[in-house]
Coordinates of C-alpha atoms in Angstrom, one line a residue:
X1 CA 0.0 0.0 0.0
X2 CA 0.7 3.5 -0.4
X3 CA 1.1 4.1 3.3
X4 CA 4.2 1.9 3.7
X5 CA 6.7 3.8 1.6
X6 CA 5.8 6.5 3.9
X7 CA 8.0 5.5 7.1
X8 CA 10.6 4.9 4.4
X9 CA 11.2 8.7 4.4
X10 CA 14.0 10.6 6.0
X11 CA 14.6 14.0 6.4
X12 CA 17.4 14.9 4.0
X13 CA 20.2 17.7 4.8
X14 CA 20.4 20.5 2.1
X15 CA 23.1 22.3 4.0
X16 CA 26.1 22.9 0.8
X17 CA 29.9 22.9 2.0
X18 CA 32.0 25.8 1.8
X19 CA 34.9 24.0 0.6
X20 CA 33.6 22.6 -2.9
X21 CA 33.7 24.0 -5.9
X22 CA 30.4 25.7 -7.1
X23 CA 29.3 23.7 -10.2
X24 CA 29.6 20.7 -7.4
X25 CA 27.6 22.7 -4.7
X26 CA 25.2 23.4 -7.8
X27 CA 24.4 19.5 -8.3
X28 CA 24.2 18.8 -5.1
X29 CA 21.6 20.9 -4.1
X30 CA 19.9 19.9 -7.5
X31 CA 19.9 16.1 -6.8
X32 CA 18.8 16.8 -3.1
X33 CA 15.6 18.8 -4.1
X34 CA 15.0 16.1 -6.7
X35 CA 15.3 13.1 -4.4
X36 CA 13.0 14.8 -1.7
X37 CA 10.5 15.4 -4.8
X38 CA 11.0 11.6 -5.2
X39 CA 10.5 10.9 -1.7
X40 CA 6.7 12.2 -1.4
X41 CA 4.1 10.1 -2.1
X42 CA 2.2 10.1 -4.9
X43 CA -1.7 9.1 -4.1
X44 CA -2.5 5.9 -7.0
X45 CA -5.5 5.9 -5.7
X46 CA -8.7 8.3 -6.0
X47 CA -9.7 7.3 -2.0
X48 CA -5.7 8.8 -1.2
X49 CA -6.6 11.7 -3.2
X50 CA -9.7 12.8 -1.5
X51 CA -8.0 12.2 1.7
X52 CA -5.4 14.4 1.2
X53 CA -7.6 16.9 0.0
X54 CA -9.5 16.9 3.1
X55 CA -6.0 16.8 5.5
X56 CA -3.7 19.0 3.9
X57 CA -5.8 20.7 0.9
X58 CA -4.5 19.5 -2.4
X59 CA -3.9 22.9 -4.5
X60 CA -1.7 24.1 -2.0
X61 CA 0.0 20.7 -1.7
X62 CA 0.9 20.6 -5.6
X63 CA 1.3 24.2 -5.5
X64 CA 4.8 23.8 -3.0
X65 CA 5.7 20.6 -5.0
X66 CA 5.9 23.0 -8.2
X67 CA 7.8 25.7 -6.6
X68 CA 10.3 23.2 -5.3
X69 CA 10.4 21.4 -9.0
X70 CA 11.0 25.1 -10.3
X71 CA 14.0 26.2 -7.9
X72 CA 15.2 22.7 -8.3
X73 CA 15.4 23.4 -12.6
X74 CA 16.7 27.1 -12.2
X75 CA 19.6 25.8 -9.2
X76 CA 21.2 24.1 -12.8
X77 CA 20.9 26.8 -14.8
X78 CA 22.5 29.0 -11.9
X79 CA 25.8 26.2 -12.6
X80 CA 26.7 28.1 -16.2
X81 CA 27.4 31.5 -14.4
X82 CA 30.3 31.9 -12.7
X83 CA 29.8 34.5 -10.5
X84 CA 27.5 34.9 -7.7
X85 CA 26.3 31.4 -8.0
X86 CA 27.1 30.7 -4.4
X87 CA 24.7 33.1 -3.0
X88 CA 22.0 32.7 -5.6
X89 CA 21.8 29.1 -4.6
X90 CA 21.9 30.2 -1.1
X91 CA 19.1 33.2 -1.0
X92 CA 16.9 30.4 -3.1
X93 CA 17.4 27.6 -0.4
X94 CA 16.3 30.4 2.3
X95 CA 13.0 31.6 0.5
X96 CA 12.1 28.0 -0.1
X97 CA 12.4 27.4 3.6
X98 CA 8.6 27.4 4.3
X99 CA 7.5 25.2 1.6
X100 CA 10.3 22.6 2.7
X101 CA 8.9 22.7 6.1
X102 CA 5.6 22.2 5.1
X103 CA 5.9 19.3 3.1
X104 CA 8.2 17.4 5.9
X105 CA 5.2 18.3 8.4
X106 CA 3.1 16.5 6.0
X107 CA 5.8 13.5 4.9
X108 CA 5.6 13.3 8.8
X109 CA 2.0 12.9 9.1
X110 CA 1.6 10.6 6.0
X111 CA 3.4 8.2 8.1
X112 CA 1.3 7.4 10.6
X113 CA -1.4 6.8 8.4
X114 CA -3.0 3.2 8.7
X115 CA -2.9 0.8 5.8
X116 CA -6.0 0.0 3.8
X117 CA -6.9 -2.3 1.6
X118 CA -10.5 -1.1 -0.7
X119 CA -11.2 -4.5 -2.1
X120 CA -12.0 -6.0 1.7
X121 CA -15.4 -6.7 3.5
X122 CA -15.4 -3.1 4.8
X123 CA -17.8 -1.4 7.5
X124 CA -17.7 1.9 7.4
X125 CA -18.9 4.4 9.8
X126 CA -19.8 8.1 8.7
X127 CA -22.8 10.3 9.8
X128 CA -23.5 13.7 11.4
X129 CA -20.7 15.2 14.0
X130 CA -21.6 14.1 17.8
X131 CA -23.9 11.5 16.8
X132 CA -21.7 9.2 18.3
X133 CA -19.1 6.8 15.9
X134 CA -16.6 7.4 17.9
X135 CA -18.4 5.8 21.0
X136 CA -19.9 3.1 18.3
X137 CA -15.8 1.7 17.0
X138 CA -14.6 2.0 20.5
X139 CA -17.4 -1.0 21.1
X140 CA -17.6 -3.0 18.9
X141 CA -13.8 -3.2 17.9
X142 CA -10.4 -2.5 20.6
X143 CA -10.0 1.1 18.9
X144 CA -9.1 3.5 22.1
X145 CA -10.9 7.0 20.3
X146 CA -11.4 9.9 21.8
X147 CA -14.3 10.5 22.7
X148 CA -15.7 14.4 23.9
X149 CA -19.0 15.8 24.8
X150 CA -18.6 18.4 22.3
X151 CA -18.5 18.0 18.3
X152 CA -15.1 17.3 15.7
X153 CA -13.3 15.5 17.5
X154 CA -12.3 13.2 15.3
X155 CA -9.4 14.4 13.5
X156 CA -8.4 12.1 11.3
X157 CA -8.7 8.2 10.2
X158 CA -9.3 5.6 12.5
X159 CA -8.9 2.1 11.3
X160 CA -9.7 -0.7 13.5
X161 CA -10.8 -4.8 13.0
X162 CA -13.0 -7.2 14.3
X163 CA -14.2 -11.0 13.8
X164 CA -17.9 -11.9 13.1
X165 CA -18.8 -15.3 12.1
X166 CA -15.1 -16.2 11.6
X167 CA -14.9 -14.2 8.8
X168 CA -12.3 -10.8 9.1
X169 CA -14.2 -7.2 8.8
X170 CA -12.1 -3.8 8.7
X171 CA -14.3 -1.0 10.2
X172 CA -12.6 2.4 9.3
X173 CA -13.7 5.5 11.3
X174 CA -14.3 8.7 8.5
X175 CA -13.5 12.6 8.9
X176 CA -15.4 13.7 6.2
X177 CA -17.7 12.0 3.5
X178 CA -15.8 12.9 0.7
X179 CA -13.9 9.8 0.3
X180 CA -17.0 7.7 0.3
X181 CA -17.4 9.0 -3.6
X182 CA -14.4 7.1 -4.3
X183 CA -15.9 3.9 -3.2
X184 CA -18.9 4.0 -5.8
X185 CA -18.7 -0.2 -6.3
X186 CA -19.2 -0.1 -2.5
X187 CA -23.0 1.5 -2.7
X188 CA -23.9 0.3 -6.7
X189 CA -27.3 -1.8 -5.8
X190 CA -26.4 -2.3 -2.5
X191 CA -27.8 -1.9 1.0
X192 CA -27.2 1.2 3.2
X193 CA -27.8 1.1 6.4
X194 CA -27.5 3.3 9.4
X195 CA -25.9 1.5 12.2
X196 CA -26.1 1.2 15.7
X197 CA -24.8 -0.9 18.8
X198 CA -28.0 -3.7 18.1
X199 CA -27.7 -3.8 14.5
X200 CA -23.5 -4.5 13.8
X201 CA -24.7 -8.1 13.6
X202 CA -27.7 -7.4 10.9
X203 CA -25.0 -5.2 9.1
X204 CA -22.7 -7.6 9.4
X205 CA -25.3 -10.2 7.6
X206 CA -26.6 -7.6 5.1
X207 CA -22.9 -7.1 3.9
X208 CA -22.1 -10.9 4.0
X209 CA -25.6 -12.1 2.2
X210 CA -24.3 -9.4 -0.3
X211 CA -21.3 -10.3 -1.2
X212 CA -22.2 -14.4 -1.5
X213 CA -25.0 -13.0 -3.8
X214 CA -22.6 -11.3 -5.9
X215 CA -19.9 -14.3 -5.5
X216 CA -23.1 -16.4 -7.0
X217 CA -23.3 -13.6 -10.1
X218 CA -19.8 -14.1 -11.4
X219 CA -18.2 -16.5 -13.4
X220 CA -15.8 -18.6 -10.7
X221 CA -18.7 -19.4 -8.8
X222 CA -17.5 -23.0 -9.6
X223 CA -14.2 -22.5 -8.0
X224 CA -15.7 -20.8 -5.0
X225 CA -18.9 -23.1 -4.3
X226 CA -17.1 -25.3 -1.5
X227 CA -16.4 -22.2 0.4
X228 CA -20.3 -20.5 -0.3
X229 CA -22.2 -23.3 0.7
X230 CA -22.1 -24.5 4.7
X231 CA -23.6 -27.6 5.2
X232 CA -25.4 -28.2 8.8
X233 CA -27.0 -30.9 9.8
X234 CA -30.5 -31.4 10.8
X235 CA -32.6 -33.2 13.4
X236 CA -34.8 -35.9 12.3
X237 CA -36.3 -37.4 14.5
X238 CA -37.2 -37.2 18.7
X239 CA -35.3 -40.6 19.1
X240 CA -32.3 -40.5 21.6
X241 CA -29.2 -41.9 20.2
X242 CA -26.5 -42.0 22.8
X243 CA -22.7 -43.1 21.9
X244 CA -21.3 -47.1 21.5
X245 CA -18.8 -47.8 24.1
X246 CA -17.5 -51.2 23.6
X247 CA -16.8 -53.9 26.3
X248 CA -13.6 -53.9 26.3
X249 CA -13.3 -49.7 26.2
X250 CA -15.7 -50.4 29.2
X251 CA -13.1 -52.6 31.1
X252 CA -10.2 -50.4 30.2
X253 CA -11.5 -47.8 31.8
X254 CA -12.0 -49.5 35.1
X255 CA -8.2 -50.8 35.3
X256 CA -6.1 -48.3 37.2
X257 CA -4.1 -45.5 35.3
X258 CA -0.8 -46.1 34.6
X259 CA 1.3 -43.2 34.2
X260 CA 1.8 -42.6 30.6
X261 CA 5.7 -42.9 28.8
X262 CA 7.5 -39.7 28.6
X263 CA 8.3 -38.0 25.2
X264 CA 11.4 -38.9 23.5
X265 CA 13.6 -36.1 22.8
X266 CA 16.5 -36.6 20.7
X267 CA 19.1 -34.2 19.9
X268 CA 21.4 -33.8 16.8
X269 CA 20.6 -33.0 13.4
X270 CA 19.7 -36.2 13.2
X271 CA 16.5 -36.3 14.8
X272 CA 12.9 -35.5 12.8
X273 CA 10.2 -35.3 15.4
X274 CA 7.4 -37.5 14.8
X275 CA 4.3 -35.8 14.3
X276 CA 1.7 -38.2 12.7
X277 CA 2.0 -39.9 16.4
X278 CA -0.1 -36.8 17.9
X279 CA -3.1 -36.9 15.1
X280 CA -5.8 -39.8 16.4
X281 CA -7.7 -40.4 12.8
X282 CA -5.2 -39.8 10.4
X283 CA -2.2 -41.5 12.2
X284 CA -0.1 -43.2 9.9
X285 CA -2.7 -43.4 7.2
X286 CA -1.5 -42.8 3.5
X287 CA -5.0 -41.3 2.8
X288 CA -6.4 -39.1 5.6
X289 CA -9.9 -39.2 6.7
X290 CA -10.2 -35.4 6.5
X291 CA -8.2 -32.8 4.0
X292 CA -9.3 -29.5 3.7
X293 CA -12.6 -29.4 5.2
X294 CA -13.3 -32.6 2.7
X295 CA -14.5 -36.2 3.9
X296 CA -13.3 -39.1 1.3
X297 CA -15.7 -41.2 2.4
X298 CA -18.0 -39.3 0.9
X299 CA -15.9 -39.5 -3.2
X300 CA -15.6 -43.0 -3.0
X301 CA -18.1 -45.7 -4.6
X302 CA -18.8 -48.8 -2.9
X303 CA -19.0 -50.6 -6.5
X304 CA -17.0 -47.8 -8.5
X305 CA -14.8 -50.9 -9.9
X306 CA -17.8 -52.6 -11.5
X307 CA -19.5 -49.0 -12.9
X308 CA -16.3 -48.2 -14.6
X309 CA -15.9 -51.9 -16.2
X310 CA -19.5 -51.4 -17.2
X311 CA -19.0 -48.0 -18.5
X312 CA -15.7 -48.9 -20.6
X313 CA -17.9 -51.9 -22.2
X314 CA -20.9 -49.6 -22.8
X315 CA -18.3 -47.4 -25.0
X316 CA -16.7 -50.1 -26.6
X317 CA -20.3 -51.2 -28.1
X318 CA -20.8 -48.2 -29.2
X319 CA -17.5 -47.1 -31.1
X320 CA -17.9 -50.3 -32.8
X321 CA -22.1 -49.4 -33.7
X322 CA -20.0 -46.7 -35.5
X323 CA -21.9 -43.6 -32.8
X324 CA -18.9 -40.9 -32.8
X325 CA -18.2 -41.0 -37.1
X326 CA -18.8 -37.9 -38.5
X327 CA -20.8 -38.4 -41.8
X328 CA -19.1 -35.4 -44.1
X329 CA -20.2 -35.7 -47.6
X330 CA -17.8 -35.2 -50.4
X331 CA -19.2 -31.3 -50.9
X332 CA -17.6 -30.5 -47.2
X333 CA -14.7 -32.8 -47.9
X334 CA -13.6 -30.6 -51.0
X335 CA -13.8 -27.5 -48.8
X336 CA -11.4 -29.0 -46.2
X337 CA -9.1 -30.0 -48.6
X338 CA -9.1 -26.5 -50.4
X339 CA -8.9 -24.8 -47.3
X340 CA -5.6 -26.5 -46.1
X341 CA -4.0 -25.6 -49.2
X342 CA -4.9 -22.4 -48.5
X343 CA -3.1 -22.3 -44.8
X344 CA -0.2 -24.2 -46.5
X345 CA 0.1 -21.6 -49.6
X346 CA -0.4 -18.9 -47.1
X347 CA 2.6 -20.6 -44.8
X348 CA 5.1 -20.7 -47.8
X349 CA 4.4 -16.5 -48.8
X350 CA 5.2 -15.9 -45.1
X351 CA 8.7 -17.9 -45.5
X352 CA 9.2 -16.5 -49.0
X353 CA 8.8 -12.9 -47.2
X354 CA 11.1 -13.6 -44.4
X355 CA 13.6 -14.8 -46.9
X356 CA 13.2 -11.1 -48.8
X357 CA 14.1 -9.5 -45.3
X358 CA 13.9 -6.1 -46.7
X359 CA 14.6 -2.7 -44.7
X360 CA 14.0 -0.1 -46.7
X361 CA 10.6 2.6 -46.1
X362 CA 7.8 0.9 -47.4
X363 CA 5.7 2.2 -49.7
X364 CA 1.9 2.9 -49.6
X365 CA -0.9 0.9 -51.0
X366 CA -1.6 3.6 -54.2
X367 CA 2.0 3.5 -55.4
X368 CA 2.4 -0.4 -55.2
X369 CA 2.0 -2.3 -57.8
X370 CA -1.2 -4.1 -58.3
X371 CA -1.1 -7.7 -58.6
X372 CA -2.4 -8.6 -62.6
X373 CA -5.5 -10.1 -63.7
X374 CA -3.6 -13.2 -65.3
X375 CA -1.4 -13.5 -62.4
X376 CA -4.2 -13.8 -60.1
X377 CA -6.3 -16.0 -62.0
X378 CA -3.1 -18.4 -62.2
X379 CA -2.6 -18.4 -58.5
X380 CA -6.4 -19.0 -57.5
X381 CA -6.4 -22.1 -60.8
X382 CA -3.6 -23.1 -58.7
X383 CA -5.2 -23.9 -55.3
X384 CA -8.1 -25.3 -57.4
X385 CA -11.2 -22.2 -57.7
X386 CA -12.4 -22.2 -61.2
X387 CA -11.6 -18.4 -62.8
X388 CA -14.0 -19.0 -65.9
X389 CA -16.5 -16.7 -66.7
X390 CA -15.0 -13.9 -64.2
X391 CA -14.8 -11.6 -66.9
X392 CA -17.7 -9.2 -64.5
X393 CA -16.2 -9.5 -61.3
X394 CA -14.8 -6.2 -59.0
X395 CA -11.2 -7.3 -59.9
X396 CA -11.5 -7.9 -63.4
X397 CA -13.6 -4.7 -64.0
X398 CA -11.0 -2.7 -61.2
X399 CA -8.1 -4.3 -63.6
X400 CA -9.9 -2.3 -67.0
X401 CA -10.9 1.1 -65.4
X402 CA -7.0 1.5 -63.3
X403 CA -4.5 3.5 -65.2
X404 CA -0.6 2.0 -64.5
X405 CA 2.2 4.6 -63.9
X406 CA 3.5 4.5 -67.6
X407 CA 6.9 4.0 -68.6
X408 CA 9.0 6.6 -69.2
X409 CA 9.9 7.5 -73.0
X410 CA 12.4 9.4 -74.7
X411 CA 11.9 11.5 -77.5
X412 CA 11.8 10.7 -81.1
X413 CA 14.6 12.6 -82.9
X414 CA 13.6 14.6 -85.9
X415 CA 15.4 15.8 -88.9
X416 CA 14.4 19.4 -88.1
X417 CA 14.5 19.5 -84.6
X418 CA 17.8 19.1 -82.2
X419 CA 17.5 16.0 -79.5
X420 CA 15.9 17.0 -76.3
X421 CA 18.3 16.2 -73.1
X422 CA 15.4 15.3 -70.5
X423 CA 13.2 12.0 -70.6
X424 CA 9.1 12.9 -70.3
X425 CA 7.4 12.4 -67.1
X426 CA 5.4 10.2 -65.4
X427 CA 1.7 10.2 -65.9
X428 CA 0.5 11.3 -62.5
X429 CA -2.8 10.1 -61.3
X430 CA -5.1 13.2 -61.3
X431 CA -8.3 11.0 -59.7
X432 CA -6.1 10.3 -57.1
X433 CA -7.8 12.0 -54.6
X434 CA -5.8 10.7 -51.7
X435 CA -2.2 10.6 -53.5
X436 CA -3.0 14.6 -53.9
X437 CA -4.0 15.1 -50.3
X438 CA -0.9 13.3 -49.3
X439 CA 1.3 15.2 -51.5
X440 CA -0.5 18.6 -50.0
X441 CA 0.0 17.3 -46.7
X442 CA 4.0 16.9 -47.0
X443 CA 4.4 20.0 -48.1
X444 CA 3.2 21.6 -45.4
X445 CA 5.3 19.8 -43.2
X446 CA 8.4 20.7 -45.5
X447 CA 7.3 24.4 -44.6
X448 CA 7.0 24.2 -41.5
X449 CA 9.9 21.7 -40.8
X450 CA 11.8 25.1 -42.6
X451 CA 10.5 27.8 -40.7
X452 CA 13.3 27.0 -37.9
X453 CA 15.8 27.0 -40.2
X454 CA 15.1 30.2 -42.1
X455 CA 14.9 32.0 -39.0
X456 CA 18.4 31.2 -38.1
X457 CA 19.7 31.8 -41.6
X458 CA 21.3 28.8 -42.7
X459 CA 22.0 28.0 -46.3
X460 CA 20.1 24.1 -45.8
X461 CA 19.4 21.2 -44.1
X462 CA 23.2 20.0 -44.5
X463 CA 24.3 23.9 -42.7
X464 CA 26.2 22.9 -39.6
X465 CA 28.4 25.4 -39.2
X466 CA 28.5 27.5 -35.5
X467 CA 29.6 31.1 -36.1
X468 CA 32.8 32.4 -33.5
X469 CA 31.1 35.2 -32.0
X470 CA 34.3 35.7 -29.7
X471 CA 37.4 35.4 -31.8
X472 CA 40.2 34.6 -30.2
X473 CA 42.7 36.7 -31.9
X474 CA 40.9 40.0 -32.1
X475 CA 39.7 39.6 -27.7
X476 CA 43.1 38.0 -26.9
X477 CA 44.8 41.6 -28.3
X478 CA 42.2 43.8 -26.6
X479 CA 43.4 41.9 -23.6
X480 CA 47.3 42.2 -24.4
X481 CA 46.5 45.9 -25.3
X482 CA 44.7 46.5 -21.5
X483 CA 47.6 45.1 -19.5
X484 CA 49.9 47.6 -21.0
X485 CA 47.9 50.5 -19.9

């Protein structure tokens, strides 16, 4: 739970040595805010969140957290200047003093907070103030609340246990209401109650009959049904049936009492204590009378032998009547065989594609090229589907209307007319309605991808070069030039 990695927390020192350097006094003041950043808790849960709201109010809690995470950035930024870096760090450590003192009253706090777990039977106890629910945990449960004659006294959460029916129930003492939103599976077609001292049982029941019902409702109700279901036995008659003590128990009894052999210890590593000797039904029985709440007397047949010779001679009869053959007429035969060739056609492109194991950009769907009628019709002849009379179909008529990317041509030369150096075009796709919107679309993204570039006036995308703003030279004999004045 969220409450355990709060003990965890220590309080850490953000006092920086004198003796270190200051791009060292910069990181460590840097990694120390970030750590305690770390450190805080961060509330998973909805029911956390509310509660913190209600403790410590939550826009003020973020609000220090970002004013820490702030300096924390602007401490590394204070590293690149040289001078007066020292007390920058320094006058921004004391105005965060406040904030840090605030969230160590609240990392203190956090840690005594109980651990709760939502998903358990839970009773919870909210209401009006000085209606009594502190009175009402300190009763039924060993919770020692305060309890005044006057109202709010309860200042925070109070989580406390008890046993009903030997089942485990947490009852949790509220401040407020608002975290109840956060349980809406809690009240969704369930029963509310308001509770008192005489009705914790019938609460108790409610929430118990409740969650069986819903246990009934899902879909391991199979796996659960030994654990739903309590079997008690009832009385059937008025007839007194007292217990069988044999004779010779009857005789024992009446002998005088010997005193019984002490325990054998042993010592060494040797020695494995004997436990079966304590247990009085099972003892030294390879099959116990009683595992896990189950009787085997009760799985075992008295003639489960003979049923199960009788049962594998009943099946024998009938695989030989010829019962479990599947008539499948030759129709639903064909189709079987076609579609394994299918899966096995399909298996060999797969392999064929591996082989390829190309790693270039792929291309999209419009600029690939389409698969040919005759090609098509070959491959589905192939796996056995008769292609006559297809001449109608979408992929034959797709096949006629689809204008292919033509081959580029060069020029005829001409008596009267000098050669032309550049080859014609490619027919582009006019109908193409999504090629063009492509084509649009990258170009505003060349733009744009420019804009930066532009503003920092470089001659390309291949422009690395950093401009000396300093020259060496030129500052180096300003400097010479000031030490001889």
């Amino acid at each position: 739970m969220v409450s355990r990695c709060y003990c965890e927390c220590s309080y850490i020192n953000l006092t920086i040595p004198q003796q270190f350097p200051n791009t060292h006094k910069s990181n460590n003041s840097c990694l120390a805010l970030h750590a305690y950043l770390l450190v805080l808790p961060t509330m998973t849960h909805l029911f956390y969140a509310d509660l913190m709201n209600v403790l410590y109010d939550k826009n003020h809690y973020k609000l220090v957290l970002g004013q820490i995470n702030i300096y924390g950035i602007s401490l590394y930024r204070c590293k690149q200047l040289k001078r007066a870096s020292l007390g920058r760090m320094c006058t921004i450590m004391k105005r965060q003093k406040q904030s840090l003192e605030y969230l160590e009253q609240v990392h203190q706090h956090l840690s005594c907070l109980q651990t709760i777990d939502p998903n358990t039977r839970t009773l919870l106890l909210c209401g009006y103030p000085n209606v009594g629910r502190s009175s009402l945990i300190n009763k039924v449960t060993r919770a020692d609340v305060e309890v005044q004659p006057y109202a709010f006294t309860t200042k925070s959460l109070f989580v406390s246990h008890m046993d009903y029916k030997y089942l485990f129930y947490f009852v949790i003492l509220f401040q407020d209401g608002t975290c109840l939103s956060r349980f809406p599976a809690l009240f969704h077609q369930k029963i509310i109650a308001d509770l008192t001292v005489e009705g914790i049982p019938v609460a108790c029941d409610k929430l118990l009959s409740d969650r069986v019902h819903g246990k009934m409702k899902g879909k391991k109700v199979h796996d659960v049904l030994n654990r739903l279901h309590l079997a008690v036995p009832a009385k059937r008659d008025e007839k007194v049936r007292p217990p069988f003590i044999s004779e010779g128990t009857r005789i024992g009894r009446k002998t005088v009492e010997v005193d019984a052999p002490k325990r054998k210890t042993g010592d060494g590593d040797d020695y494995i204590l004997d436990l079966q000797s304590i247990c009085i039904k099972n003892k030294y029985d390879v099959i116990p009378e009683i595992w896990e709440g189950h009787n085997f007397s009760d799985y075992i047949h008295p003639k489960i032998m003979k049923v199960s010779g009788d049962l594998e001679k009943e099946e024998e009869l009938k695989e030989k009547a010829g019962e479990y053959k599947t008539g499948e007429d030759e129709e639903m035969q064909e189709i079987r065989q076609l579609a394994k060739q299918i899966r096995e056609k399909r298996k060999l492109k797969i392999v064929c594609s591996k082989d390829k194991d190309v790693h270039c950009p792929r291309l999209p769907r419009t600029v690939k090229k389409v698969m040919l009628k005759e090609t098509l019709e070959k491959e589905m002849g192939d796996l056995g589907l008769d292609m006559t009379g297809k001449d109608d179909s979408h992929y034959a008529v797709n096949a006629r209307r689809s204008r292919s990317v033509g081959v580029a041509k060069k020029r005829k030369r001409e008596a009267s007319i000098a050669p032309t150096s550049r080859t014609r075009s490619q027919i582009v796709r006019v109908g193409d309605e999504r090629q063009s919107g492509m084509a649009k679309k990258a170009k505003k993204l060349m733009k744009s991808q420019q804009k930066d570039m532009n503003c920092q006036g470089k001659k390309g995308e291949a422009d690395r070069h950093v401009f000396d703003l300093m020259p060496k030279p030129i500052f180096l004999w300003q400097e010479n030039v000031r030490n001889k004045r």
